[in-house]
PDB file of C-alpha atoms in Angstrom:
ATOM      1  CA  LEU K 233      79.141 171.085 102.812  1.00 89.00           C
ATOM      2  CA  VAL K 234      77.321 168.971 105.396  1.00 89.00           C
ATOM      3  CA  MET K 235      79.247 170.491 108.300  1.00 87.00           C
ATOM      4  CA  GLU K 236      79.451 174.129 107.250  1.00 83.00           C
ATOM      5  CA  GLN K 237      76.353 174.687 105.120  1.00 79.00           C
ATOM      6  CA  ASP K 238      73.101 172.691 105.076  1.00 80.00           C
ATOM      7  CA  ALA K 239      71.331 169.706 103.563  1.00 81.00           C
ATOM      8  CA  ALA K 240      70.121 171.786 100.619  1.00 88.00           C
ATOM      9  CA  ALA K 241      73.705 172.654  99.675  1.00 90.00           C
ATOM     10  CA  ALA K 242      74.697 168.987  99.842  1.00 90.00           C
ATOM     11  CA  SER K 243      71.675 167.993  97.748  1.00 90.00           C
ATOM     12  CA  SER K 244      72.514 170.651  95.145  1.00 93.00           C
ATOM     13  CA  TYR K 245      76.065 169.324  94.936  1.00 93.00           C
ATOM     14  CA  VAL K 246      74.761 165.792  94.398  1.00 93.00           C
ATOM     15  CA  ASP K 247      72.371 167.061  91.718  1.00 93.00           C
ATOM     16  CA  MET K 248      75.309 168.681  89.954  1.00 95.00           C
ATOM     17  CA  LEU K 249      77.258 165.420  90.013  1.00 95.00           C
ATOM     18  CA  ARG K 250      74.275 163.503  88.614  1.00 92.00           C
ATOM     19  CA  ALA K 251      73.890 166.078  85.842  1.00 94.00           C
ATOM     20  CA  ARG K 252      77.528 165.430  84.942  1.00 94.00           C
ATOM     21  CA  GLY K 253      76.842 161.704  84.649  1.00 92.00           C
ATOM     22  CA  ALA K 254      77.572 160.287  88.096  1.00 91.00           C
ATOM     23  CA  THR K 255      75.367 157.298  88.905  1.00 91.00           C
ATOM     24  CA  LEU K 256      73.580 156.975  92.217  1.00 91.00           C
ATOM     25  CA  GLU K 257      75.719 153.950  93.036  1.00 90.00           C
ATOM     26  CA  MET K 258      78.859 156.042  92.519  1.00 91.00           C
ATOM     27  CA  ILE K 259      77.435 158.784  94.731  1.00 92.00           C
ATOM     28  CA  PHE K 260      76.542 156.306  97.473  1.00 91.00           C
ATOM     29  CA  VAL K 261      79.824 154.390  97.441  1.00 89.00           C
ATOM     30  CA  GLN K 262      82.344 157.065  96.448  1.00 91.00           C
ATOM     31  CA  LEU K 263      80.846 160.150  98.079  1.00 93.00           C
ATOM     32  CA  LEU K 264      78.333 159.545 100.873  1.00 92.00           C
ATOM     33  CA  ALA K 265      80.083 156.578 102.502  1.00 89.00           C
ATOM     34  CA  PRO K 266      83.553 158.225 102.529  1.00 90.00           C
ATOM     35  CA  THR K 267      81.998 161.444 103.845  1.00 92.00           C
ATOM     36  CA  ALA K 268      80.432 159.585 106.768  1.00 89.00           C
ATOM     37  CA  LYS K 269      83.762 157.890 107.438  1.00 87.00           C
ATOM     38  CA  ARG K 270      85.567 161.227 107.319  1.00 91.00           C
ATOM     39  CA  LEU K 271      83.138 162.759 109.810  1.00 89.00           C
ATOM     40  CA  GLY K 272      83.958 159.935 112.217  1.00 85.00           C
ATOM     41  CA  GLU K 273      87.682 160.476 111.716  1.00 86.00           C
ATOM     42  CA  LEU K 274      87.362 164.198 112.429  1.00 88.00           C
ATOM     43  CA  TRP K 275      85.649 163.376 115.711  1.00 84.00           C
ATOM     44  CA  GLU K 276      88.315 160.820 116.651  1.00 83.00           C
ATOM     45  CA  ILE K 277      91.158 163.318 116.108  1.00 88.00           C
ATOM     46  CA  ASP K 278      89.255 166.145 117.868  1.00 85.00           C
ATOM     47  CA  GLN K 279      88.888 168.327 114.786  1.00 87.00           C
ATOM     48  CA  ALA K 280      85.092 168.255 115.086  1.00 84.00           C
ATOM     49  CA  ASP K 281      82.893 167.992 118.149  1.00 86.00           C
ATOM     50  CA  PHE K 282      79.966 165.664 118.713  1.00 84.00           C
ATOM     51  CA  THR K 283      77.386 168.255 117.665  1.00 87.00           C
ATOM     52  CA  GLU K 284      79.145 169.053 114.397  1.00 88.00           C
ATOM     53  CA  VAL K 285      79.481 165.382 113.494  1.00 88.00           C
ATOM     54  CA  THR K 286      75.874 164.654 114.444  1.00 87.00           C
ATOM     55  CA  VAL K 287      74.562 167.547 112.353  1.00 90.00           C
ATOM     56  CA  GLY K 288      76.732 166.455 109.430  1.00 90.00           C
ATOM     57  CA  LEU K 289      75.441 162.888 109.609  1.00 89.00           C
ATOM     58  CA  CYS K 290      71.836 164.107 109.837  1.00 90.00           C
ATOM     59  CA  ARG K 291      72.354 166.096 106.641  1.00 91.00           C
ATOM     60  CA  LEU K 292      73.928 163.088 104.975  1.00 89.00           C
ATOM     61  CA  GLN K 293      70.926 160.985 105.967  1.00 89.00           C
ATOM     62  CA  HIS K 294      68.644 163.644 104.472  1.00 90.00           C
ATOM     63  CA  VAL K 295      70.473 163.323 101.157  1.00 91.00           C
ATOM     64  CA  LEU K 296      70.310 159.532 101.387  1.00 90.00           C
ATOM     65  CA  ARG K 297      66.544 159.616 101.980  1.00 87.00           C
ATOM     66  CA  GLU K 298      66.066 161.934  99.018  1.00 88.00           C
ATOM     67  CA  LEU K 299      67.937 159.552  96.726  1.00 88.00           C
ATOM     68  CA  GLY K 300      66.655 156.286  98.191  1.00 83.00           C
ATOM     69  CA  GLY K 301      63.376 156.117  96.268  1.00 79.00           C
ATOM     70  CA  ILE K 302      65.093 156.848  92.963  1.00 83.00           C
ATOM     71  CA  PHE K 303      67.808 154.285  93.688  1.00 83.00           C
ATOM     72  CA  GLU K 304      65.246 151.634  94.648  1.00 74.00           C
ATOM     73  CA  GLY K 305      63.380 152.075  91.373  1.00 68.00           C
ATOM     74  CA  GLU K 306      66.442 151.717  89.145  1.00 64.00           C
ATOM     75  CA  LEU K 307      66.030 147.954  88.574  1.00 61.00           C
ATOM     76  CA  GLY K 308      62.264 148.137  88.144  1.00 57.00           C
ATOM     77  CA  HIS K 309      61.036 145.540  90.679  1.00 56.00           C
ATOM     78  CA  GLU K 310      57.234 145.574  90.646  1.00 55.00           C
ATOM     79  CA  LEU K 311      56.111 142.370  92.369  1.00 53.00           C
ATOM     80  CA  PRO K 312      56.143 142.037  96.180  1.00 54.00           C
ATOM     81  CA  SER K 313      59.466 140.621  97.326  1.00 62.00           C
ATOM     82  CA  GLN K 314      59.761 137.114  98.722  1.00 81.00           C
ATOM     83  CA  LYS K 315      63.234 137.846 100.118  1.00 91.00           C
ATOM     84  CA  ARG K 316      63.390 139.441 103.556  1.00 94.00           C
ATOM     85  CA  VAL K 317      66.363 140.952 105.359  1.00 96.00           C
ATOM     86  CA  LEU K 318      66.523 142.476 108.825  1.00 96.00           C
ATOM     87  CA  MET K 319      69.243 145.077 109.256  1.00 95.00           C
ATOM     88  CA  ALA K 320      70.373 146.378 112.640  1.00 94.00           C
ATOM     89  CA  PRO K 321      73.472 147.614 114.455  1.00 93.00           C
ATOM     90  CA  ILE K 322      74.827 145.578 117.314  1.00 91.00           C
ATOM     91  CA  PRO K 323      73.220 147.033 120.477  1.00 87.00           C
ATOM     92  CA  GLY K 324      75.528 149.790 121.663  1.00 86.00           C
ATOM     93  CA  GLU K 325      76.772 150.646 118.166  1.00 87.00           C
ATOM     94  CA  HIS K 326      76.144 154.304 117.274  1.00 83.00           C
ATOM     95  CA  HIS K 327      77.558 154.408 113.730  1.00 83.00           C
ATOM     96  CA  THR K 328      74.523 153.547 111.625  1.00 86.00           C
ATOM     97  CA  PHE K 329      74.836 155.573 108.417  1.00 88.00           C
ATOM     98  CA  GLY K 330      76.545 152.721 106.567  1.00 88.00           C
ATOM     99  CA  LEU K 331      73.768 150.349 107.595  1.00 89.00           C
ATOM    100  CA  LEU K 332      71.116 152.744 106.289  1.00 90.00           C
ATOM    101  CA  MET K 333      72.957 153.067 102.994  1.00 90.00           C
ATOM    102  CA  VAL K 334      73.409 149.315 102.530  1.00 92.00           C
ATOM    103  CA  SER K 335      69.680 148.887 103.129  1.00 92.00           C
ATOM    104  CA  GLU K 336      69.094 150.955  99.985  1.00 91.00           C
ATOM    105  CA  PHE K 337      71.152 148.442  97.976  1.00 92.00           C
ATOM    106  CA  PHE K 338      68.946 145.630  99.265  1.00 93.00           C
ATOM    107  CA  ARG K 339      65.774 147.518  98.346  1.00 90.00           C
ATOM    108  CA  ARG K 340      67.111 148.183  94.866  1.00 89.00           C
ATOM    109  CA  ALA K 341      67.850 144.459  94.487  1.00 89.00           C
ATOM    110  CA  GLY K 342      64.232 143.610  95.286  1.00 89.00           C
ATOM    111  CA  TRP K 343      64.510 142.624  98.943  1.00 93.00           C
ATOM    112  CA  GLU K 344      61.923 143.536 101.556  1.00 92.00           C
ATOM    113  CA  VAL K 345      63.978 145.406 104.131  1.00 94.00           C
ATOM    114  CA  THR K 346      63.354 145.961 107.817  1.00 94.00           C
ATOM    115  CA  CYS K 347      65.979 148.364 109.150  1.00 91.00           C
ATOM    116  CA  ASP K 348      66.001 149.523 112.768  1.00 88.00           C
ATOM    117  CA  PRO K 349      69.042 151.593 113.815  1.00 88.00           C
ATOM    118  CA  ALA K 350      67.989 151.717 117.474  1.00 88.00           C
ATOM    119  CA  ILE K 351      66.817 148.173 118.238  1.00 89.00           C
ATOM    120  CA  SER K 352      67.729 146.487 121.535  1.00 91.00           C
ATOM    121  CA  ALA K 353      68.888 142.877 121.846  1.00 91.00           C
ATOM    122  CA  ALA K 354      65.552 141.829 123.350  1.00 94.00           C
ATOM    123  CA  GLU K 355      63.616 143.594 120.589  1.00 95.00           C
ATOM    124  CA  LEU K 356      65.842 142.002 117.959  1.00 94.00           C
ATOM    125  CA  ASN K 357      65.210 138.499 119.293  1.00 95.00           C
ATOM    126  CA  HIS K 358      61.492 139.149 119.594  1.00 96.00           C
ATOM    127  CA  LEU K 359      61.332 140.394 116.007  1.00 96.00           C
ATOM    128  CA  VAL K 360      63.143 137.407 114.474  1.00 96.00           C
ATOM    129  CA  HIS K 361      60.957 135.075 116.527  1.00 96.00           C
ATOM    130  CA  ARG K 362      57.765 136.776 115.372  1.00 96.00           C
ATOM    131  CA  GLU K 363      58.637 137.306 111.705  1.00 95.00           C
ATOM    132  CA  TRP K 364      60.464 135.300 109.042  1.00 95.00           C
ATOM    133  CA  PHE K 365      63.727 136.722 107.767  1.00 96.00           C
ATOM    134  CA  ASP K 366      65.997 135.019 105.266  1.00 95.00           C
ATOM    135  CA  VAL K 367      69.004 137.059 106.372  1.00 96.00           C
ATOM    136  CA  VAL K 368      69.868 139.152 109.417  1.00 97.00           C
ATOM    137  CA  ALA K 369      72.544 141.769 108.703  1.00 96.00           C
ATOM    138  CA  LEU K 370      74.378 143.222 111.698  1.00 95.00           C
ATOM    139  CA  SER K 371      76.899 146.055 111.745  1.00 92.00           C
ATOM    140  CA  VAL K 372      79.600 147.041 114.213  1.00 90.00           C
ATOM    141  CA  SER K 373      82.534 149.419 113.958  1.00 84.00           C
ATOM    142  CA  CYS K 374      84.503 149.161 117.193  1.00 82.00           C
ATOM    143  CA  GLU K 375      86.387 146.279 118.810  1.00 83.00           C
ATOM    144  CA  PRO K 376      85.026 146.780 122.369  1.00 84.00           C
ATOM    145  CA  LEU K 377      81.655 145.551 121.054  1.00 86.00           C
ATOM    146  CA  LEU K 378      83.127 142.341 119.603  1.00 86.00           C
ATOM    147  CA  GLU K 379      82.000 140.084 122.459  1.00 86.00           C
ATOM    148  CA  ARG K 380      78.518 141.540 122.172  1.00 91.00           C
ATOM    149  CA  VAL K 381      78.455 140.494 118.503  1.00 93.00           C
ATOM    150  CA  SER K 382      78.866 136.826 119.376  1.00 93.00           C
ATOM    151  CA  GLY K 383      76.122 136.956 122.002  1.00 93.00           C
ATOM    152  CA  THR K 384      73.783 138.810 119.663  1.00 95.00           C
ATOM    153  CA  ILE K 385      74.267 136.255 116.892  1.00 96.00           C
ATOM    154  CA  LYS K 386      73.674 133.343 119.272  1.00 95.00           C
ATOM    155  CA  GLY K 387      70.502 134.994 120.492  1.00 95.00           C
ATOM    156  CA  VAL K 388      69.244 135.577 116.958  1.00 96.00           C
ATOM    157  CA  ARG K 389      69.901 131.984 115.924  1.00 96.00           C
ATOM    158  CA  ARG K 390      68.101 130.627 118.990  1.00 96.00           C
ATOM    159  CA  ALA K 391      65.095 132.905 118.606  1.00 96.00           C
ATOM    160  CA  SER K 392      64.795 132.916 114.809  1.00 96.00           C
ATOM    161  CA  ARG K 393      61.585 131.686 113.253  1.00 95.00           C
ATOM    162  CA  ASN K 394      63.782 130.668 110.320  1.00 95.00           C
ATOM    163  CA  PRO K 395      66.037 127.869 111.638  1.00 93.00           C
ATOM    164  CA  ALA K 396      68.440 128.386 108.733  1.00 93.00           C
ATOM    165  CA  VAL K 397      68.646 132.172 108.948  1.00 95.00           C
ATOM    166  CA  GLY K 398      71.768 133.621 107.342  1.00 95.00           C
ATOM    167  CA  ILE K 399      73.873 135.999 109.426  1.00 96.00           C
ATOM    168  CA  LEU K 400      75.743 138.723 107.566  1.00 96.00           C
ATOM    169  CA  VAL K 401      78.072 141.084 109.449  1.00 95.00           C
ATOM    170  CA  GLY K 402      79.579 144.339 108.293  1.00 92.00           C
ATOM    171  CA  GLY K 403      81.138 147.577 109.438  1.00 88.00           C
ATOM    172  CA  ARG K 404      84.674 148.830 109.881  1.00 86.00           C
ATOM    173  CA  LEU K 405      85.646 146.132 112.369  1.00 87.00           C
ATOM    174  CA  PHE K 406      85.017 143.346 109.836  1.00 91.00           C
ATOM    175  CA  VAL K 407      86.388 145.290 106.885  1.00 88.00           C
ATOM    176  CA  GLU K 408      89.700 145.545 108.730  1.00 88.00           C
ATOM    177  CA  ASN K 409      89.520 142.039 110.270  1.00 89.00           C
ATOM    178  CA  PRO K 410      87.528 139.686 107.986  1.00 89.00           C
ATOM    179  CA  HIS K 411      88.776 136.626 109.901  1.00 91.00           C
ATOM    180  CA  LEU K 412      86.534 137.692 112.791  1.00 92.00           C
ATOM    181  CA  VAL K 413      83.486 136.440 110.885  1.00 93.00           C
ATOM    182  CA  SER K 414      84.060 132.875 112.070  1.00 92.00           C
ATOM    183  CA  VAL K 415      85.077 134.050 115.544  1.00 92.00           C
ATOM    184  CA  VAL K 416      81.701 135.696 116.170  1.00 94.00           C
ATOM    185  CA  GLY K 417      79.690 132.881 114.561  1.00 94.00           C
ATOM    186  CA  ALA K 418      78.458 134.759 111.486  1.00 95.00           C
ATOM    187  CA  ASP K 419      78.161 133.257 108.007  1.00 95.00           C
ATOM    188  CA  MET K 420      79.631 136.003 105.832  1.00 94.00           C
ATOM    189  CA  THR K 421      80.789 139.620 105.728  1.00 94.00           C
ATOM    190  CA  ALA K 422      80.735 142.311 103.063  1.00 92.00           C
ATOM    191  CA  THR K 423      82.650 145.512 102.435  1.00 88.00           C
ATOM    192  CA  ASP K 424      79.953 147.486 100.598  1.00 89.00           C
ATOM    193  CA  GLY K 425      76.315 147.446  99.562  1.00 90.00           C
ATOM    194  CA  ASN K 426      76.737 145.509  96.345  1.00 90.00           C
ATOM    195  CA  GLU K 427      78.781 142.799  98.014  1.00 93.00           C
ATOM    196  CA  ALA K 428      76.299 142.602 100.900  1.00 93.00           C
ATOM    197  CA  VAL K 429      73.473 141.865  98.458  1.00 94.00           C
ATOM    198  CA  ARG K 430      75.559 139.248  96.634  1.00 94.00           C
ATOM    199  CA  ARG K 431      76.472 137.518  99.886  1.00 93.00           C
ATOM    200  CA  ALA K 432      72.857 137.510 101.040  1.00 94.00           C
ATOM    201  CA  GLU K 433      71.735 136.100  97.690  1.00 93.00           C
ATOM    202  CA  ASP K 434      74.371 133.362  98.020  1.00 92.00           C
ATOM    203  CA  MET K 435      73.122 132.403 101.483  1.00 90.00           C
ATOM    204  CA  LEU K 436      69.522 132.349 100.298  1.00 85.00           C
ATOM    205  CA  PHE K 437      70.403 130.251  97.254  1.00 81.00           C
ATOM    206  CA  ARG K 438      72.281 127.722  99.364  1.00 78.00           C
ATOM    207  CA  ARG K 439      69.396 127.404 101.828  1.00 72.00           C
ATOM    208  CA  VAL K 440      66.826 126.931  99.072  1.00 62.00           C
ATOM    209  CA  GLY K 441      69.121 124.413  97.388  1.00 55.00           C
ATOM    210  CA  CYS K 442      69.498 122.399 100.592  1.00 51.00           C
ATOM    211  CA  VAL K 443      65.723 122.360 101.145  1.00 47.00           C
ATOM    212  CA  SER K 444      65.153 121.198  97.569  1.00 41.00           C
ATOM    213  CA  GLN K 445      67.607 118.333  98.046  1.00 43.00           C
ATOM    214  CA  GLN K 446      65.901 117.285 101.284  1.00 46.00           C
ATOM    215  CA  ILE K 447      62.500 117.299  99.599  1.00 43.00           C
ATOM    216  CA  GLY K 448      63.864 115.395  96.623  1.00 48.00           C
TER     217      GLY K 448
END
């Protein structure tokens, strides 16, 4: 649908699934995410060109934006959030759909989300120095960028206004190689949006607990 028709056709298909009882979480995790992955696979095996994949991903993002506000309101958070997460791809990473989708899980869970799919390393460091973030979530899909992950994390920790900032990493590279979390100097990884939120909540809880003990 997203490659051969248009965003309206994809949205209509999603509406049909919702009418049949599919939840937004199911649509995000079991439909949109696998579709984005499949588009990448088609490009890798030369069954789709760059333009086709780009158009398909743009249409997927359109569907995601349409559903995002509804998804965010599912848990009924009304007060301003005190939990802040910064989400960004490792500089040089071009696969950002998964990051955008995971950001919707954070918003639904009541986090204030800053998500920048095109941020540079210098901009990232400047942002964490200027603003307080409880967690920085970074995504990467390909192994050639692995060394850049370590440098990015070191830079974030040095520049961070929050000296105990939690670093969460995700993307295909860490899904397939979870042991790389410690190699790059991150705190945790997650395989999907729900797990990412749980991991971030764990890091925040541990930090608050440590501060409470120090004060006590």
